[in-house]
CSV table of C-alpha atoms and ligand atoms in Angstrom, one decimal:
chain,number,residue,atom,x,y,z
A,1108,MET,CA,0.0,0.0,0.0
A,1109,ASN,CA,1.2,3.5,-0.8
A,1110,ILE,CA,0.3,6.6,1.1
A,1111,GLY,CA,1.2,9.8,-0.6
A,1112,ALA,CA,2.9,10.3,-4.0
A,1113,GLU,CA,4.0,7.3,-6.0
A,1114,GLY,CA,7.2,5.6,-4.8
A,1115,GLU,CA,7.1,7.1,-1.4
A,1116,GLY,CA,5.9,5.7,1.8
A,1117,LEU,CA,5.2,2.2,3.0
A,1118,CYS,CA,4.0,-0.9,1.3
A,1119,THR,CA,1.9,-3.4,3.2
A,1120,ASP,CA,0.2,-6.6,2.1
A,1121,ILE,CA,-3.5,-6.4,2.9
A,1122,MET,CA,-4.9,-9.7,1.7
A,1123,GLU,CA,-4.3,-12.4,-0.8
A,1124,ILE,CA,-7.1,-12.8,-3.3
A,1125,ASN,CA,-7.5,-16.3,-4.7
A,1126,ARG,CA,-10.2,-16.5,-7.3
A,1127,PRO,CA,-10.8,-19.6,-9.5
A,1128,ASP,CA,-9.1,-19.4,-12.9
A,1129,ASP,CA,-11.8,-21.1,-14.8
A,1130,LEU,CA,-14.8,-19.1,-15.9
A,1131,VAL,CA,-17.1,-22.0,-16.6
A,1132,ASP,CA,-19.2,-20.7,-13.7
A,1133,LEU,CA,-20.2,-17.1,-14.1
A,1134,ALA,CA,-20.1,-16.7,-10.3
A,1135,ASN,CA,-16.3,-17.0,-10.5
A,1136,LEU,CA,-15.9,-13.7,-12.4
A,1137,GLY,CA,-14.1,-11.0,-10.5
A,1138,LEU,CA,-14.2,-10.1,-6.8
A,1139,SER,CA,-16.9,-11.4,-4.6
A,1140,LEU,CA,-18.8,-9.0,-2.3
A,1141,SER,CA,-17.3,-10.6,0.8
A,1142,GLU,CA,-13.8,-10.3,-0.6
A,1143,ALA,CA,-14.4,-6.7,-1.5
A,1144,LYS,CA,-15.6,-6.0,2.0
A,1145,ARG,CA,-12.5,-7.6,3.5
A,1146,LEU,CA,-10.3,-5.8,1.1
A,1147,LEU,CA,-11.9,-2.4,1.9
A,1148,ALA,CA,-11.7,-3.1,5.6
A,1149,GLY,CA,-8.0,-4.0,5.3
A,1150,VAL,CA,-7.2,-0.9,3.2
A,1151,GLN,CA,-9.0,1.2,5.8
A,1152,ARG,CA,-7.1,-0.3,8.7
A,1153,GLU,CA,-3.8,0.4,7.0
A,1154,ILE,CA,-4.7,3.9,6.0
A,1155,VAL,CA,-5.8,4.7,9.5
A,1156,ALA,CA,-2.6,3.2,11.0
A,1157,ALA,CA,-0.5,5.2,8.6
A,1158,GLN,CA,-2.4,8.4,9.3
A,1159,ALA,CA,-2.0,7.8,13.1
A,1160,ARG,CA,1.7,7.3,12.6
A,1161,GLU,CA,2.0,10.6,10.7
A,1162,HIS,CA,-0.2,12.4,13.2
A,1163,ALA,CA,1.9,11.1,16.2
A,1164,VAL,CA,5.0,13.1,15.2
A,1165,ARG,CA,3.1,16.4,15.3
A,1166,ARG,CA,3.2,18.6,18.3
A,1167,PRO,CA,0.4,21.1,18.6
A,1168,ASP,CA,0.9,24.7,19.9
A,1169,CYS,CA,-0.5,25.4,23.2
A,1170,SER,CA,-3.7,27.3,22.8
A,1171,ARG,CA,-3.2,29.3,26.0
A,1172,CYS,CA,0.4,30.4,26.0
A,1173,ASP,CA,2.1,29.4,22.7
A,1174,GLY,CA,4.3,27.1,24.7
A,1175,VAL,CA,5.7,23.8,23.4
A,1176,CYS,CA,3.6,20.7,23.8
A,1177,ARG,CA,4.9,17.3,24.8
A,1178,VAL,CA,3.2,13.9,24.7
A,1179,LYS,CA,1.4,13.3,27.9
A,1180,ASP,CA,-0.1,9.9,27.2
A,1181,TYR,CA,-1.8,7.8,24.5
A,1182,ARG,CA,-5.4,6.8,24.3
A,1183,ASN,CA,-7.1,4.3,22.0
A,1184,HIS,CA,-10.2,5.5,20.2
A,1185,ALA,CA,-12.6,3.0,18.6
A,1186,VAL,CA,-14.3,4.6,15.6
A,1187,ALA,CA,-16.9,3.1,13.4
A,1188,THR,CA,-16.2,4.0,9.7
A,1189,LEU,CA,-18.0,3.1,6.5
A,1190,PHE,CA,-15.2,0.6,5.9
A,1191,GLY,CA,-15.1,-1.1,9.3
A,1192,GLN,CA,-14.4,-0.4,12.9
A,1193,VAL,CA,-10.9,1.0,13.4
A,1194,THR,CA,-8.9,1.7,16.5
A,1195,VAL,CA,-6.8,4.9,16.5
A,1196,ARG,CA,-4.0,5.4,19.0
A,1197,LEU,CA,-3.9,9.2,19.6
A,1198,ALA,CA,-1.5,11.1,21.8
A,1199,ARG,CA,-2.6,13.7,24.3
A,1200,PHE,CA,-0.3,16.6,24.9
A,1201,ARG,CA,0.8,18.7,27.8
A,1202,CYS,CA,2.2,22.2,27.5
A,1203,ALA,CA,5.7,22.3,28.9
A,1204,ALA,CA,5.3,26.0,29.9
A,1205,CYS,CA,1.8,26.2,31.5
A,1206,GLY,CA,0.9,22.6,31.9
A,1207,GLY,CA,-2.3,22.9,29.8
A,1208,ILE,CA,-3.7,19.8,28.1
A,1209,GLU,CA,-4.1,19.8,24.3
A,1210,ALA,CA,-6.0,17.1,22.4
A,1211,GLY,CA,-4.3,17.6,19.1
A,1212,VAL,CA,-7.5,16.8,17.2
A,1213,GLY,CA,-10.7,18.7,16.8
A,1214,TRP,CA,-13.0,15.6,17.2
A,1215,PRO,CA,-16.3,16.1,18.9
A,1216,ALA,CA,-16.4,14.7,22.4
A,1217,HIS,CA,-17.4,11.0,22.7
A,1218,CYS,CA,-17.5,10.6,18.9
A,1219,ARG,CA,-17.6,6.9,17.9
A,1220,SER,CA,-18.3,7.1,14.2
A,1221,THR,CA,-17.1,9.2,11.2
A,1222,PRO,CA,-19.4,11.9,9.9
A,1223,GLU,CA,-19.5,10.1,6.5
A,1224,LEU,CA,-20.9,7.0,8.1
A,1225,ASP,CA,-23.4,9.1,10.1
A,1226,ARG,CA,-24.6,10.8,7.0
A,1227,LEU,CA,-24.9,7.7,4.9
A,1228,GLN,CA,-26.9,6.1,7.7
A,1229,ALA,CA,-29.1,9.1,8.0
A,1230,HIS,CA,-29.5,9.3,4.2
A,1231,LEU,CA,-30.6,5.6,4.0
A,1232,CYS,CA,-32.9,5.9,7.0
A,1233,ALA,CA,-34.6,8.9,5.4
A,1234,LEU,CA,-35.6,6.6,2.5
A,1235,MET,CA,-36.3,3.3,4.3
A,1236,THR,CA,-37.0,1.9,7.7
A,1237,TYR,CA,-34.2,1.8,10.2
A,1238,ARG,CA,-34.2,-2.0,10.1
A,1239,THR,CA,-33.9,-2.1,6.3
A,1240,ALA,CA,-31.2,0.6,6.3
A,1241,ALA,CA,-29.2,-1.4,8.8
A,1242,ASP,CA,-29.6,-4.6,6.7
A,1243,LEU,CA,-28.6,-2.8,3.5
A,1244,LEU,CA,-25.5,-1.2,5.1
A,1245,GLU,CA,-24.4,-4.6,6.5
A,1246,GLN,CA,-24.9,-6.2,3.1
A,1247,MET,CA,-22.9,-3.7,1.1
A,1248,PHE,CA,-20.2,-2.4,3.4
A,1249,PRO,CA,-17.7,-3.9,5.9
A,1250,VAL,CA,-19.6,-1.9,8.6
A,1251,ASP,CA,-19.1,-3.9,11.8
A,1252,ALA,CA,-20.1,-1.3,14.4
A,1253,GLY,CA,-23.1,0.8,14.7
A,1254,LYS,CA,-25.2,-1.4,12.5
A,1255,HIS,CA,-28.1,-2.1,15.0
A,1256,HIS,CA,-31.3,-0.3,13.9
A,1257,ALA,CA,-31.5,1.5,17.2
A,1258,THR,CA,-28.1,2.9,16.7
A,1259,LEU,CA,-29.1,4.0,13.2
A,1260,ARG,CA,-32.1,5.7,14.6
A,1261,ARG,CA,-30.1,7.5,17.2
A,1262,HIS,CA,-27.6,8.7,14.6
A,1263,THR,CA,-30.3,9.8,12.2
A,1264,LEU,CA,-32.1,11.8,14.8
A,1265,LYS,CA,-28.9,13.5,15.8
A,1266,VAL,CA,-28.3,14.5,12.1
A,1267,GLY,CA,-31.9,15.8,12.0
A,1268,GLU,CA,-31.2,17.9,15.1
A,1269,ALA,CA,-28.1,19.3,13.6
A,1270,LEU,CA,-30.0,20.2,10.4
A,1271,GLY,CA,-32.4,22.3,12.4
A,1272,LYS,CA,-29.6,24.4,13.8
A,1273,CYS,CA,-27.7,25.1,10.6
A,1274,ALA,CA,-28.4,28.5,8.9
A,1275,ALA,CA,-30.1,28.9,5.7
A,1276,THR,CA,-28.1,29.4,2.6
A,1277,GLN,CA,-29.3,30.7,-0.7
A,1278,ARG,CA,-28.9,27.9,-3.2
A,1279,GLU,CA,-30.6,29.3,-6.3
A,1280,PRO,CA,-30.1,32.6,-8.1
A,1281,ALA,CA,-32.5,35.4,-7.2
A,1282,THR,CA,-36.0,34.8,-8.5
A,1283,SER,CA,-39.1,37.0,-8.9
A,1284,ALA,CA,-41.8,34.3,-8.9
A,1285,ILE,CA,-42.2,31.5,-6.3
A,1286,VAL,CA,-44.9,28.9,-5.8
A,1287,VAL,CA,-45.5,27.8,-2.2
A,1288,THR,CA,-47.7,24.8,-1.3
A,1289,LEU,CA,-48.6,23.8,2.2
A,1290,ASP,CA,-50.4,20.6,3.1
A,1291,SER,CA,-51.1,18.5,6.2
A,1292,THR,CA,-51.2,14.8,6.8
A,1293,PHE,CA,-51.3,12.6,9.8
A,1294,ILE,CA,-49.1,9.8,11.2
A,1295,ARG,CA,-49.8,7.3,13.9
A,1296,SER,CA,-48.6,8.3,17.3
A,1297,CYS,CA,-46.9,6.0,19.8
A,1298,ALA,CA,-47.9,8.2,22.7
A,1299,ASP,CA,-50.6,7.0,25.1
A,1300,GLY,CA,-53.9,8.7,24.7
A,1301,GLU,CA,-53.0,10.1,21.3
A,1302,ARG,CA,-53.9,8.3,18.1
A,1303,HIS,CA,-52.4,10.7,15.5
A,1304,GLN,CA,-50.0,13.5,15.1
A,1305,GLU,CA,-50.4,16.3,12.5
A,1306,VAL,CA,-47.6,16.8,10.1
A,1307,ARG,CA,-47.3,19.9,8.0
A,1308,VAL,CA,-45.4,19.7,4.8
A,1309,GLY,CA,-44.8,22.0,1.8
A,1310,ASN,CA,-42.6,22.9,-1.0
A,1311,VAL,CA,-41.4,26.0,-2.7
A,1312,GLU,CA,-40.7,26.0,-6.4
A,1313,THR,CA,-39.3,28.5,-8.9
A,1314,GLN,CA,-39.9,28.7,-12.6
A,1315,SER,CA,-36.4,27.6,-13.4
A,1316,GLY,CA,-37.1,24.3,-11.6
A,1317,GLY,CA,-35.5,25.1,-8.3
A,1318,ARG,CA,-37.4,23.3,-5.5
A,1319,GLN,CA,-37.1,22.8,-1.8
A,1320,VAL,CA,-39.4,20.7,0.4
A,1321,PHE,CA,-39.9,21.2,4.1
A,1322,GLY,CA,-42.0,19.7,6.9
A,1323,ALA,CA,-42.5,19.6,10.6
A,1324,VAL,CA,-44.6,17.6,13.0
A,1325,ALA,CA,-46.9,20.0,14.9
A,1326,LYS,CA,-45.9,20.8,18.4
A,1327,ALA,CA,-42.5,19.0,18.0
A,1328,GLY,CA,-40.2,22.0,18.3
A,1329,THR,CA,-39.6,22.7,14.6
A,1330,ASP,CA,-41.3,26.0,13.6
A,1331,ILE,CA,-43.0,25.5,10.2
A,1332,ARG,CA,-43.2,29.3,9.7
A,1333,ALA,CA,-39.5,29.7,10.1
A,1334,LEU,CA,-39.0,26.8,7.7
A,1335,ILE,CA,-41.2,28.4,5.1
A,1336,ARG,CA,-39.2,31.7,5.4
A,1337,ARG,CA,-35.9,29.8,5.2
A,1338,ASN,CA,-36.9,27.8,2.1
A,1339,LEU,CA,-38.2,30.9,0.3
A,1340,ASN,CA,-34.8,32.5,0.9
A,1341,ALA,CA,-33.1,29.3,-0.2
A,1342,VAL,CA,-34.7,29.4,-3.6
A,1343,GLY,CA,-33.7,33.0,-4.1
A,1344,ARG,CA,-36.7,35.1,-2.9
A,1345,THR,CA,-36.2,38.7,-3.6
A,1346,LYS,CA,-37.8,41.6,-1.7
A,1347,ASP,CA,-40.7,42.0,-4.2
A,1348,ALA,CA,-41.0,38.4,-5.5
A,1349,ALA,CA,-44.5,37.4,-6.6
A,1350,LEU,CA,-45.7,34.5,-4.4
A,1351,THR,CA,-48.4,32.1,-5.4
A,1352,ALA,CA,-49.7,29.9,-2.6
A,1353,PHE,CA,-51.7,26.6,-2.6
A,1354,THR,CA,-53.0,24.8,0.4
A,1355,ASP,CA,-55.2,21.7,1.0
A,1356,GLY,CA,-58.0,23.8,2.3
A,1357,CYS,CA,-57.3,23.8,6.1
A,1358,SER,CA,-57.7,27.2,7.6
A,1359,GLY,CA,-54.9,26.6,10.0
A,1360,LEU,CA,-52.5,26.3,7.1
A,1361,ARG,CA,-53.6,29.6,5.7
A,1362,ARG,CA,-52.8,31.2,9.0
A,1363,VAL,CA,-49.3,29.6,9.0
A,1364,LEU,CA,-48.7,31.0,5.5
A,1365,ALA,CA,-49.8,34.5,6.5
A,1366,VAL,CA,-47.5,34.5,9.6
A,1367,ALA,CA,-44.7,33.2,7.4
A,1368,GLY,CA,-45.1,36.3,5.2
A,1369,VAL,CA,-46.9,34.7,2.3
A,1370,THR,CA,-49.6,37.4,2.2
A,1371,THR,CA,-51.1,36.5,-1.2
A,1372,ARG,CA,-54.4,34.7,-1.1
A,1373,PRO,CA,-53.8,30.9,-1.1
A,1374,MET,CA,-55.7,28.9,-3.6
A,1375,LEU,CA,-57.1,25.4,-3.1
A,1376,ASP,CA,-54.5,23.1,-4.7
A,1377,TRP,CA,-56.1,21.3,-7.7
A,1378,PHE,CA,-54.4,18.1,-6.5
A,1379,HIS,CA,-56.8,17.8,-3.6
A,1380,ILE,CA,-59.9,18.4,-5.7
A,1381,ALA,CA,-58.6,16.0,-8.4
A,1382,MET,CA,-58.1,13.3,-5.7
A,1383,ARG,CA,-61.7,13.7,-4.5
A,1384,LEU,CA,-63.1,13.7,-8.1
A,1385,GLN,CA,-61.1,10.6,-9.0
A,1386,HIS,CA,-62.5,8.8,-5.9
A,1387,LEU,CA,-66.0,9.8,-7.0
A,1388,LYS,CA,-65.4,8.6,-10.5
A,1389,GLN,CA,-64.2,5.2,-9.3
A,1390,ILE,CA,-67.3,4.8,-7.2
A,1391,ALA,CA,-69.7,5.9,-10.0
A,1392,ASN,CA,-68.1,3.4,-12.4
A,1393,ALA,CA,-68.5,0.6,-9.8
A,1394,LEU,CA,-72.2,1.1,-9.5
A,1395,PRO,CA,-74.3,-1.9,-10.5
A,1396,ALA,CA,-76.3,-1.7,-13.8
A,1397,GLU,CA,-78.9,-4.4,-13.4
A,1398,GLY,CA,-81.8,-3.8,-15.6
A,1399,PRO,CA,-82.4,-0.8,-18.0
A,1400,ALA,CA,-83.6,1.7,-15.4
A,1401,GLN,CA,-80.5,1.2,-13.3
A,1402,ALA,CA,-78.2,1.2,-16.3
A,1403,GLU,CA,-79.7,4.5,-17.4
A,1404,ALA,CA,-79.3,6.0,-13.9
A,1405,LYS,CA,-75.7,4.9,-13.8
A,1406,ALA,CA,-75.0,6.5,-17.2
A,1407,VAL,CA,-76.5,9.8,-15.8
A,1408,ILE,CA,-74.3,9.6,-12.7
A,1409,VAL,CA,-71.1,8.8,-14.6
A,1410,ALA,CA,-71.8,11.7,-17.1
A,1411,GLU,CA,-72.7,14.1,-14.3
A,1412,VAL,CA,-69.5,13.3,-12.4
A,1413,GLU,CA,-67.5,14.2,-15.5
A,1414,ARG,CA,-69.5,17.4,-15.8
A,1415,LEU,CA,-68.8,18.2,-12.2
A,1416,HIS,CA,-65.1,17.8,-12.9
A,1417,TRP,CA,-65.4,20.1,-15.9
A,1418,ARG,CA,-67.3,22.7,-13.8
A,1419,ILE,CA,-64.8,22.9,-11.0
A,1420,TRP,CA,-61.8,22.9,-13.4
A,1421,ASN,CA,-63.4,25.8,-15.3
A,1422,GLY,CA,-64.1,27.8,-12.2
A,1423,LYS,CA,-67.8,27.1,-12.2
A,1424,ALA,CA,-67.9,25.4,-8.8
A,1425,LYS,CA,-71.1,27.4,-8.0
A,1426,ASP,CA,-72.8,25.2,-10.6
A,1427,ALA,CA,-71.5,22.1,-9.0
A,1428,GLN,CA,-74.8,21.9,-7.0
A,1429,VAL,CA,-76.7,21.3,-10.3
A,1430,SER,CA,-74.6,18.2,-10.9
A,1431,VAL,CA,-75.0,17.1,-7.3
A,1432,ASP,CA,-78.8,17.5,-7.5
A,1433,ARG,CA,-79.0,15.6,-10.7
A,1434,ILE,CA,-77.1,12.7,-9.2
A,1435,ARG,CA,-79.2,12.7,-6.2
A,1436,ALA,CA,-82.4,12.7,-8.3
A,1437,VAL,CA,-81.5,9.2,-9.8
A,1438,MET,CA,-79.9,7.6,-6.8
A,1439,HIS,CA,-83.2,6.0,-5.7
A,1440,HIS,CA,-82.5,3.4,-8.4
A,1441,PHE,CA,-79.7,2.0,-6.2
A,1442,ARG,CA,-81.5,2.2,-2.9
A,1443,GLY,CA,-82.2,-1.0,-1.0
A,1444,GLU,CA,-79.0,-2.5,-2.4
A,1445,PRO,CA,-77.6,-4.4,0.6
A,1446,ASP,CA,-74.1,-4.0,1.9
A,1447,ARG,CA,-72.0,-7.0,0.8
A,1448,ARG,CA,-70.3,-9.0,3.5
A,1449,THR,CA,-66.9,-7.5,2.8
A,1450,ALA,CA,-67.8,-4.1,1.4
A,1451,ILE,CA,-70.1,-1.2,1.7
A,1452,ALA,CA,-72.6,-0.9,-1.1
A,1453,PRO,CA,-71.4,1.3,-4.0
A,1454,SER,CA,-74.5,3.4,-3.8
A,1455,ARG,CA,-73.8,4.2,-0.1
A,1456,LYS,CA,-70.2,5.0,-1.0
A,1457,LEU,CA,-71.4,7.3,-3.7
A,1458,TRP,CA,-73.7,9.1,-1.4
A,1459,THR,CA,-71.0,9.6,1.2
A,1460,ALA,CA,-68.4,10.8,-1.3
A,1461,LEU,CA,-70.8,13.1,-2.9
A,1462,HIS,CA,-71.9,14.6,0.4
A,1463,ALA,CA,-68.2,15.1,1.4
A,1464,LEU,CA,-67.4,16.8,-1.9
A,1465,ASP,CA,-70.4,19.0,-1.7
A,1466,GLY,CA,-69.4,20.1,1.8
A,1467,TYR,CA,-65.8,20.6,0.7
A,1468,LEU,CA,-66.8,22.8,-2.2
A,1469,THR,CA,-69.1,24.8,-0.1
A,1470,GLY,CA,-66.5,25.3,2.6
A,1471,GLN,CA,-63.7,26.1,0.1
A,1472,SER,CA,-65.7,28.2,-2.4
A,1473,ALA,CA,-63.7,31.3,-1.5
A,1474,TRP,CA,-60.4,29.6,-2.4
A,1475,LEU,CA,-61.4,28.0,-5.7
A,1476,VAL,CA,-60.2,29.6,-8.9
A,1477,ASP,CA,-60.6,29.1,-12.7
A,1478,TYR,CA,-58.0,26.3,-13.0
A,1479,ALA,CA,-58.5,25.9,-16.7
A,1480,GLU,CA,-57.8,29.6,-17.3
A,1481,ARG,CA,-54.6,29.4,-15.2
A,1482,HIS,CA,-53.6,26.2,-17.0
A,1483,ARG,CA,-54.1,27.8,-20.4
A,1484,ALA,CA,-52.0,30.8,-19.3
A,1485,GLY,CA,-49.2,28.4,-18.3
A,1486,LEU,CA,-49.7,29.1,-14.6
A,1487,ARG,CA,-49.6,26.5,-11.9
A,1488,VAL,CA,-52.8,24.9,-10.6
A,1489,GLY,CA,-51.1,23.2,-7.7
A,1490,THR,CA,-47.9,21.6,-6.5
A,1491,ALA,CA,-45.7,20.2,-9.2
A,1492,ILE,CA,-45.1,17.0,-7.1
A,1493,THR,CA,-47.4,14.7,-8.9
A,1494,GLU,CA,-48.4,12.5,-6.0
A,1495,GLY,CA,-48.8,15.4,-3.6
A,1496,THR,CA,-46.3,16.7,-1.2
A,1497,ALA,CA,-47.7,14.9,1.8
A,1498,ASN,CA,-47.6,11.5,0.2
A,1499,PHE,CA,-44.2,12.1,-1.3
A,1500,LEU,CA,-42.6,13.4,1.8
A,1501,VAL,CA,-44.4,11.7,4.7
A,1502,ASN,CA,-46.7,8.8,3.7
A,1503,ARG,CA,-44.1,7.0,1.6
A,1504,ARG,CA,-41.8,6.6,4.5
A,1505,MET,CA,-43.8,7.1,7.6
A,1506,ASN,CA,-47.2,5.7,6.9
A,1507,LYS,CA,-46.3,2.7,4.9
A,1508,SER,CA,-47.7,0.2,7.3
A,1509,GLN,CA,-50.2,0.5,10.1
A,1510,GLN,CA,-47.7,-0.8,12.5
A,1511,MET,CA,-45.5,2.3,12.2
A,1512,ARG,CA,-46.0,4.5,15.3
A,1513,TRP,CA,-44.0,7.6,15.9
A,1514,SER,CA,-42.8,9.7,18.7
A,1515,ARG,CA,-43.3,13.4,18.1
A,1516,ARG,CA,-39.6,14.2,18.3
A,1517,GLY,CA,-38.5,11.1,16.3
A,1518,ALA,CA,-40.9,11.8,13.5
A,1519,ASP,CA,-40.0,15.5,13.3
A,1520,LEU,CA,-36.3,14.9,13.3
A,1521,LEU,CA,-36.5,12.1,10.7
A,1522,LEU,CA,-38.6,14.5,8.5
A,1523,GLN,CA,-35.8,17.1,8.7
A,1524,VAL,CA,-33.4,14.5,7.4
A,1525,ARG,CA,-35.8,13.3,4.7
A,1526,CYS,CA,-36.3,16.9,3.5
A,1527,ALA,CA,-32.5,17.5,3.5
A,1528,VAL,CA,-32.0,14.3,1.4
A,1529,TYR,CA,-34.4,15.6,-1.3
A,1530,ASN,CA,-33.1,19.1,-1.1
A,1531,GLY,CA,-29.5,18.0,-1.3
A,1532,THR,CA,-28.6,19.8,1.9
A,1533,LEU,CA,-27.4,16.9,3.9
A,1534,GLY,CA,-23.9,18.0,3.1
A,1535,SER,CA,-22.9,14.5,2.2
A,1536,GLY,CA,-22.1,15.0,-1.4
A,1537,PHE,CA,-24.8,12.5,-2.3
A,1538,GLY,CA,-26.5,15.3,-4.3
A,1539,GLN,CA,-30.2,16.3,-4.4
A,1540,LYS,CA,-32.9,14.0,-5.6
A,1541,PHE,CA,-34.9,16.6,-7.6
A,1542,GLN,CA,-34.2,17.1,-11.3
A,1543,PRO,CA,-34.7,20.6,-12.5
A,1544,ALA,CA,-38.3,20.8,-13.9
A,1545,ASN,CA,-38.8,17.1,-13.5
A,1546,ASP,CA,-42.5,17.5,-13.7
A,1547,PRO,CA,-43.3,20.2,-16.2
A,1548,CYS,CA,-47.0,19.2,-16.8
A,1549,PRO,CA,-49.5,20.3,-14.1
A,1550,LEU,CA,-50.9,17.2,-12.4
A,1551,MET,CA,-54.2,15.7,-13.6
A,1552,ALA,CA,-54.7,18.9,-15.6
A,1553,VAL,CA,-56.8,17.1,-18.2
A,1554,ALA,CA,-60.2,18.7,-18.1
A,1555,ALA,CA,-63.4,16.8,-18.8
B,2552,ZN,ZN1,0.8,26.6,27.6
């Protein structure tokens, strides 16, 4: 092995690799994973040993009096790295003049792992469960310390905590138009007497494709309003930037936006209407059509749901009542249909969904706009994240299974890491996951 420029330094044998010569079996081709892991671990040990030797001849200056430091004693430090656990023998120094102790390294107190390992663990944990991340790391790397899922969780939350403290930096050039969306969703709580916790998530987007996502569990210590301001600055908000805001219709979110300085009137995100309409369409299509009267009634309902979609899309939500009334007028054809053993009757489902949509539109009428007109003008009708910010940011990782229950702090800090992974602000060199303008078409913008 060679440290430094070619020809200098020390050579060490790390391992002998003996692979079969015949390639009859494809499995014999090249290095195996276990060999690669042993090789990496061996290289790592030698590099660390060489670094420690180099480091040992250094003598730090005394930070108090500029006196000369001498070695006081040596201490062994066990450090987990991405390429195995290493033990580093480090000298501690004492100033000959004033007797002060110098460490000679700027390592954080009680650190037992490298920042790179911590960040990769956090990165993986942001995308998959702690257990899966632990498994994956163990499969791929010669990690032999800090691979328990509880350790990964602890490290990840620590990274999340540190992310909350770091200052905002402007990552994009100054921009004059920004779209802000704010949504809420719920995750299951592990606390006694509390079933769910509210999670607020959002994203800011610029015309050039710059995007930042953010989120916070309510009452968990992370201030969502501060996050909004920070993210607006990160995408290059100027003093008189035009802001467009979308929400899911919750009045609490509108207040949050206002306090965060987004004073333009928030619109109802088309995504949320489209989801409800899609649900209604599926139910209408699942209605039975036994006999001509019922078939005719079903055709009326299916057509009227399409018209409802067209009306809302075209900013004529006031006329939605007409569609709702027409559907109600023929619904008696499905009455008396019994609930099946495993499912609620489609007619009952339709009634419930229709009632919910009607109430939603009435409650949200002030925040509805002519989506078709905006779309024709090339303006946004909602978030550019096709599956919705809440699903993308929270549900995919934190609501996957019913068994996942979260502590307020644990969920909040993991969410900070998850956002940082997507925003590329984890500082790990793994890059950001968003492509510029990766979703140029407004979601479900196809009008009836
Ligand atoms: Zn000194």
